[in-house]
Short mmCIF file of C-alpha atoms in Angstrom, two decimals:
data_model
loop_
_atom_site.label_atom_id
_atom_site.label_comp_id
_atom_site.label_asym_id
_atom_site.label_seq_id
_atom_site.Cartn_x
_atom_site.Cartn_y
_atom_site.Cartn_z
CA MET B 183 49.34 57.24 54.90
CA ALA B 184 47.94 53.86 53.96
CA ASP B 185 47.93 53.81 50.19
CA ALA B 186 47.95 50.40 48.58
CA ALA B 187 48.75 52.00 45.25
CA ALA B 188 51.83 53.88 46.45
CA GLY B 189 54.17 51.36 44.89
CA MET B 190 52.62 51.60 41.43
CA ASN B 191 54.46 53.35 38.62
CA PRO B 192 52.55 56.59 38.05
CA ARG B 193 51.50 57.57 34.56
CA GLY B 194 52.70 60.77 32.99
CA LEU B 195 51.89 64.38 33.89
CA ALA B 196 51.91 67.27 31.43
CA VAL B 197 52.22 70.69 33.06
CA VAL B 198 51.29 73.68 30.90
CA GLY B 199 52.15 77.15 32.07
CA GLU B 200 54.64 79.83 32.94
CA LEU B 201 58.37 79.68 33.50
CA CYS B 202 60.24 82.20 35.63
CA VAL B 203 62.92 82.46 38.27
CA ASP B 204 62.29 83.49 41.88
CA LEU B 205 64.59 85.73 43.87
CA VAL B 206 63.55 85.12 47.48
CA VAL B 207 64.58 87.85 49.93
CA GLY B 208 64.19 86.92 53.58
CA LEU B 209 63.20 89.96 55.64
CA SER B 210 63.78 90.66 59.32
CA ASP B 211 61.18 92.24 61.59
CA GLN B 212 62.45 95.70 60.62
CA PRO B 213 60.42 97.64 58.03
CA ILE B 214 61.88 98.20 54.57
CA ARG B 215 63.26 101.71 54.28
CA PHE B 216 63.75 103.70 51.09
CA GLY B 217 65.93 106.80 50.77
CA GLN B 218 68.98 104.72 49.74
CA HIS B 219 69.25 102.98 53.12
CA GLU B 220 71.22 99.75 52.99
CA GLN B 221 69.70 97.02 55.16
CA ILE B 222 71.07 93.58 56.03
CA VAL B 223 68.63 90.71 55.38
CA PRO B 224 68.82 87.11 56.64
CA PHE B 225 69.18 85.57 53.16
CA THR B 226 68.56 85.84 49.45
CA THR B 227 68.04 82.81 47.20
CA LEU B 228 67.79 82.43 43.44
CA THR B 229 65.59 79.46 42.66
CA MET B 230 63.10 77.95 40.25
CA GLY B 231 59.95 80.05 40.15
CA SER B 232 56.42 79.80 38.72
CA SER B 233 53.49 77.87 40.07
CA SER B 234 53.47 75.55 37.06
CA ALA B 235 57.18 74.71 37.12
CA ILE B 236 57.23 74.22 40.91
CA THR B 237 54.38 71.73 40.57
CA ALA B 238 56.24 69.98 37.75
CA CYS B 239 59.41 69.71 39.85
CA GLY B 240 57.44 68.50 42.86
CA ALA B 241 55.74 65.78 40.83
CA ALA B 242 59.05 64.64 39.32
CA ALA B 243 60.52 64.40 42.85
CA LEU B 244 57.62 62.04 43.64
CA ASN B 245 58.61 59.75 40.74
CA VAL B 246 55.90 60.99 38.36
CA PRO B 247 57.16 61.18 34.73
CA THR B 248 56.61 64.88 34.06
CA THR B 249 56.74 67.03 30.92
CA MET B 250 56.84 70.82 31.11
CA VAL B 251 55.19 72.87 28.34
CA GLY B 252 56.17 76.53 28.56
CA VAL B 253 58.19 79.41 27.16
CA ARG B 254 61.48 80.94 28.31
CA GLY B 255 63.78 83.61 26.98
CA ASP B 256 67.20 83.06 25.44
CA ASP B 257 69.05 84.51 28.42
CA GLU B 258 70.81 83.62 31.67
CA PHE B 259 67.57 83.18 33.61
CA GLY B 260 66.26 80.93 30.86
CA SER B 261 69.42 78.82 30.90
CA TYR B 262 69.14 78.55 34.68
CA ILE B 263 65.55 77.30 34.39
CA ASP B 264 66.59 74.75 31.76
CA ARG B 265 69.36 73.39 34.00
CA GLU B 266 67.12 73.25 37.06
CA LEU B 267 64.27 71.45 35.29
CA ARG B 268 66.63 68.90 33.76
CA ALA B 269 68.42 68.33 37.08
CA ARG B 270 65.10 67.65 38.76
CA GLY B 271 64.02 65.10 36.16
CA VAL B 272 61.49 67.19 34.21
CA ASP B 273 61.25 66.64 30.44
CA VAL B 274 61.96 70.03 28.78
CA SER B 275 61.56 68.92 25.15
CA SER B 276 58.30 70.93 24.94
CA VAL B 277 59.75 74.15 26.37
CA ARG B 278 59.87 76.79 23.62
CA ILE B 279 62.64 79.41 23.55
CA ASP B 280 61.45 82.88 22.53
CA PRO B 281 64.48 85.14 21.86
CA SER B 282 62.22 88.20 21.59
CA THR B 283 61.38 88.31 25.30
CA PRO B 284 63.31 88.00 28.57
CA THR B 285 62.57 85.13 30.91
CA GLY B 286 60.08 86.14 33.58
CA SER B 287 61.15 86.77 37.17
CA SER B 288 59.53 87.28 40.55
CA THR B 289 61.08 88.83 43.65
CA HIS B 290 59.56 87.50 46.88
CA LEU B 291 59.93 89.69 49.97
CA THR B 292 59.34 87.11 52.70
CA ARG B 293 58.63 87.98 56.32
CA PRO B 294 59.52 85.72 59.27
CA ASP B 295 55.82 84.80 59.74
CA GLY B 296 55.68 83.40 56.18
CA ASP B 297 53.71 86.26 54.63
CA ARG B 298 55.22 87.81 51.53
CA ALA B 299 54.93 90.40 48.79
CA ILE B 300 55.65 89.31 45.21
CA LEU B 301 57.06 91.66 42.55
CA THR B 302 56.81 90.07 39.09
CA ALA B 303 58.31 91.10 35.75
CA MET B 304 56.21 89.20 33.21
CA GLY B 305 58.65 88.69 30.33
CA SER B 306 57.98 85.18 28.97
CA ILE B 307 55.45 84.29 31.68
CA GLY B 308 52.32 84.85 29.62
CA ARG B 309 53.62 83.50 26.30
CA THR B 310 52.58 79.82 26.51
CA ARG B 311 49.89 78.93 23.96
CA ALA B 312 47.51 76.00 23.64
CA SER B 313 49.22 75.19 20.35
CA ASP B 314 52.42 74.46 22.32
CA VAL B 315 50.64 71.37 23.66
CA THR B 316 51.25 68.93 20.81
CA ASP B 317 49.43 65.68 20.16
CA SER B 318 52.49 63.78 21.37
CA VAL B 319 52.32 65.61 24.72
CA ILE B 320 48.62 64.77 25.07
CA HIS B 321 49.01 61.13 24.08
CA GLY B 322 52.02 60.67 26.36
CA ALA B 323 50.23 61.91 29.50
CA ALA B 324 47.54 60.72 31.85
CA HIS B 325 46.94 64.12 33.46
CA LEU B 326 47.09 67.76 32.35
CA HIS B 327 47.74 70.55 34.85
CA CYS B 328 48.09 74.33 34.55
CA GLY B 329 49.12 76.77 37.27
CA SER B 330 48.85 80.57 37.62
CA TYR B 331 45.93 80.71 35.18
CA PHE B 332 45.51 84.46 35.58
CA LEU B 333 49.03 85.07 34.24
CA GLN B 334 48.54 82.87 31.14
CA GLU B 335 47.50 85.63 28.71
CA SER B 336 48.31 83.72 25.51
CA LEU B 337 46.55 80.60 26.81
CA TRP B 338 43.24 82.26 27.72
CA PRO B 339 41.61 82.23 24.24
CA ASP B 340 42.02 78.45 23.83
CA ALA B 341 42.34 77.18 27.40
CA ALA B 342 38.84 75.70 27.58
CA ALA B 343 39.31 73.97 24.21
CA LEU B 344 42.67 72.57 25.37
CA TYR B 345 41.11 71.11 28.51
CA GLU B 346 38.21 69.69 26.53
CA ARG B 347 40.67 68.14 24.07
CA ALA B 348 42.66 66.59 26.91
CA ARG B 349 39.62 65.03 28.56
CA LYS B 350 38.35 63.66 25.25
CA ALA B 351 41.77 62.00 24.88
CA GLY B 352 41.26 60.29 28.24
CA LEU B 353 43.35 62.57 30.46
CA SER B 354 42.24 63.85 33.83
CA THR B 355 42.80 67.56 34.36
CA SER B 356 43.55 70.10 37.09
CA LEU B 357 43.90 73.85 37.37
CA ASP B 358 45.44 76.20 39.91
CA GLY B 359 44.14 79.72 39.38
CA ASN B 360 46.46 81.51 41.83
CA PHE B 361 46.05 85.24 42.40
CA ASP B 362 44.67 87.55 39.70
CA PRO B 363 46.82 90.73 39.70
CA THR B 364 43.94 92.64 38.07
CA GLU B 365 41.43 91.22 40.60
CA ARG B 366 38.87 90.81 37.81
CA TRP B 367 38.86 87.00 38.33
CA ASP B 368 37.65 86.19 34.83
CA ASN B 369 39.57 85.63 31.55
CA GLY B 370 37.52 82.53 30.76
CA ILE B 371 38.31 80.52 33.89
CA LEU B 372 34.68 79.48 34.38
CA ASP B 373 34.66 77.96 30.89
CA VAL B 374 37.83 76.00 31.72
CA LEU B 375 36.24 74.66 34.91
CA ALA B 376 33.65 72.86 32.78
CA HIS B 377 36.47 70.52 31.69
CA CYS B 378 38.46 70.40 34.94
CA ASP B 379 38.54 67.44 37.36
CA VAL B 380 40.47 69.12 40.20
CA PHE B 381 40.63 72.81 41.04
CA PHE B 382 43.17 74.20 43.52
CA GLY B 383 42.58 77.59 45.14
CA ASN B 384 42.84 79.44 48.42
CA GLU B 385 39.91 81.19 50.07
CA GLN B 386 40.64 84.57 48.49
CA GLU B 387 40.88 83.07 45.02
CA LEU B 388 37.70 81.00 45.38
CA ARG B 389 35.75 84.02 46.59
CA GLY B 390 37.17 86.16 43.80
CA ILE B 391 36.26 83.70 41.04
CA THR B 392 32.70 83.20 42.27
CA GLY B 393 31.85 86.52 43.88
CA ALA B 394 30.61 84.64 46.96
CA ASP B 395 31.37 85.96 50.45
CA ASP B 396 31.01 82.60 52.21
CA ILE B 397 33.78 80.11 51.40
CA ASP B 398 31.44 77.11 51.42
CA ASP B 399 29.15 78.89 48.97
CA ALA B 400 32.18 79.69 46.82
CA VAL B 401 33.30 76.05 46.70
CA GLU B 402 29.77 74.89 45.88
CA SER B 403 29.59 77.47 43.09
CA VAL B 404 32.85 76.18 41.59
CA LEU B 405 31.63 72.58 41.82
CA ASP B 406 28.47 73.63 39.96
CA ARG B 407 30.71 74.54 37.01
CA MET B 408 32.80 71.37 37.03
CA PRO B 409 32.14 67.86 35.64
CA LYS B 410 30.54 65.10 37.69
CA GLY B 411 32.99 63.70 40.26
CA ALA B 412 35.17 66.83 40.30
CA ILE B 413 37.05 67.96 43.42
CA VAL B 414 37.83 71.42 44.78
CA VAL B 415 40.94 71.62 46.96
CA CYS B 416 40.96 74.68 49.20
CA LYS B 417 44.49 75.63 50.30
CA LEU B 418 44.46 76.96 53.86
CA GLY B 419 48.12 77.87 54.41
CA ALA B 420 49.31 77.00 57.90
CA ASP B 421 45.96 75.33 58.58
CA GLY B 422 46.47 72.69 55.86
CA ALA B 423 43.83 72.14 53.19
CA SER B 424 40.37 70.75 52.56
CA ALA B 425 38.81 68.87 49.65
CA MET B 426 35.15 69.03 48.70
CA TRP B 427 33.28 66.93 46.15
CA ARG B 428 29.82 65.50 45.54
CA GLU B 429 28.87 61.90 46.02
CA ARG B 430 25.39 60.44 45.47
CA GLY B 431 23.96 63.93 45.25
CA ALA B 432 25.44 65.12 48.56
CA SER B 433 28.47 67.31 49.21
CA ARG B 434 31.38 65.75 51.10
CA ARG B 435 34.40 67.44 52.63
CA ILE B 436 37.66 66.25 54.14
CA SER B 437 40.05 68.53 55.99
CA ALA B 438 43.75 67.89 56.57
CA ALA B 439 45.68 69.69 59.29
CA THR B 440 49.31 70.65 58.76
CA PRO B 441 51.47 67.77 60.03
CA ASP B 442 54.73 67.78 61.91
CA ALA B 443 57.73 67.75 59.60
CA PRO B 444 61.50 67.72 60.17
CA GLY B 445 63.20 71.11 60.37
CA GLU B 446 62.11 74.68 60.97
CA LEU B 447 59.94 76.80 58.69
CA VAL B 448 62.15 78.75 56.25
CA ASP B 449 59.59 80.25 53.86
CA THR B 450 56.23 79.38 52.31
CA VAL B 451 57.11 80.13 48.68
CA GLY B 452 55.53 77.52 46.41
CA ALA B 453 54.00 75.48 49.24
CA GLY B 454 50.61 75.42 47.52
CA ASP B 455 52.23 74.33 44.26
CA SER B 456 54.00 71.45 46.01
CA LEU B 457 50.65 70.57 47.59
CA ALA B 458 49.17 70.31 44.08
CA ALA B 459 52.07 68.06 43.02
CA GLY B 460 51.44 65.71 45.92
CA PHE B 461 47.69 65.58 45.32
CA ILE B 462 48.17 64.82 41.61
CA ALA B 463 50.86 62.21 42.27
CA ALA B 464 48.61 60.33 44.68
CA ARG B 465 45.70 60.55 42.24
CA LEU B 466 47.85 59.10 39.45
CA THR B 467 48.74 56.13 41.66
CA GLY B 468 45.12 55.32 42.47
CA GLY B 469 44.82 57.14 45.79
CA THR B 470 41.51 58.02 47.39
CA VAL B 471 40.63 61.65 48.04
CA GLU B 472 41.92 61.12 51.58
CA ASN B 473 45.23 59.74 50.26
CA CYS B 474 45.56 62.59 47.78
CA LEU B 475 44.87 65.31 50.33
CA ALA B 476 47.22 63.79 52.91
CA LEU B 477 50.10 63.51 50.44
CA GLY B 478 49.41 66.99 49.11
CA VAL B 479 49.48 68.62 52.53
CA ALA B 480 52.60 66.61 53.42
CA CYS B 481 54.40 67.88 50.31
CA GLY B 482 53.31 71.47 50.90
CA THR B 483 54.51 71.31 54.49
CA ALA B 484 57.85 69.71 53.61
CA SER B 485 58.54 72.38 51.00
CA THR B 486 58.46 75.13 53.65
CA ARG B 487 61.59 73.65 55.26
CA GLY B 488 63.87 75.07 52.57
CA PRO B 489 64.17 78.37 50.69
CA GLY B 490 62.16 78.84 47.51
CA GLY B 491 59.60 76.56 45.94
CA VAL B 492 61.82 73.59 45.05
CA GLY B 493 64.60 73.63 47.63
CA ALA B 494 62.97 71.16 50.01
CA GLN B 495 60.48 69.24 47.86
CA PRO B 496 60.34 65.70 49.21
CA SER B 497 60.86 62.32 47.57
CA ARG B 498 57.88 59.96 47.59
CA THR B 499 59.34 58.02 50.52
CA ALA B 500 59.89 61.18 52.56
CA ALA B 501 56.46 62.56 51.62
CA ASP B 502 54.74 59.32 52.62
CA ALA B 503 56.45 59.48 56.01
CA VAL B 504 55.16 63.00 56.63
CA ALA B 505 51.71 62.11 55.26
CA ALA B 506 51.39 59.38 57.87
CA SER B 507 51.10 62.11 60.52
CA VAL B 508 48.49 64.17 58.66
CA ARG B 509 45.30 64.47 60.75
CA LEU B 510 42.18 64.05 58.61
CA SER B 511 38.65 64.99 59.61
CA THR B 512 35.60 64.14 57.53
CA ASP B 513 32.33 66.01 57.17
CA ALA B 514 29.37 63.94 56.00
#
């Protein structure tokens, strides 16, 4: 990827959202059997979970100074998260410990083809509040990001105001809705989009939020809600990703195919969150939409070469090398 700004020191990222651990269970081709049958599986891995924290770790791996704002319990899972975030270079000074709730956890049952079922115990996941984002966090950042919006129950009432506050302070903003377990696709997300510069979502999520059957109509509907110059990044799994925005009154779209990367696919847990980290990192270093999408898809692809969401997140040098092989196509 040709990015003249790649050598610049990126400004800070503040990630607001959930904290949880992931237990990734690799499945074989055999169906899961109940009735107290013991089955042998290829692997299990305990790793950092949560869309927000995986994006924070991915950005830190790309040399972006990153602060995590979230809530964890005062328990073993919470201590594990604290150690992992610190080890990966994420500032945890704004992580609040709530002794009244256990740290959230998700169990991922992952099939060989990359598909998975996710079983989540909420615990601390929905406890982060807008008031946890202090003035010092806002003033120390250039960009504000939140993942798994539909799990952020305590954030919903003030999420739009938080994003508006961030943009008024000069920050750019992004949001990753992720799946809505209730499938109501609401909880104020359209109000947040009015103050959001980049929205990340897959086809199912974009259709759910807008009620549109056609994916292009869904993206256009989201752009209608967002500020001038905003970008919608559609995550396409094994097919890569696309970015759509408006320029001089016309819609533009760039698509990025999944590149070749070293190693074999292990699992797809957190790939979309690593994609978001790469896109944001390139944006913070002055990258064009093409640069941002290429680095994002490179990071998402690289992350699938290790178990869990953070096990194979690339450095900036490694991500740039993979991004150089990303195939971009442009629609006028």
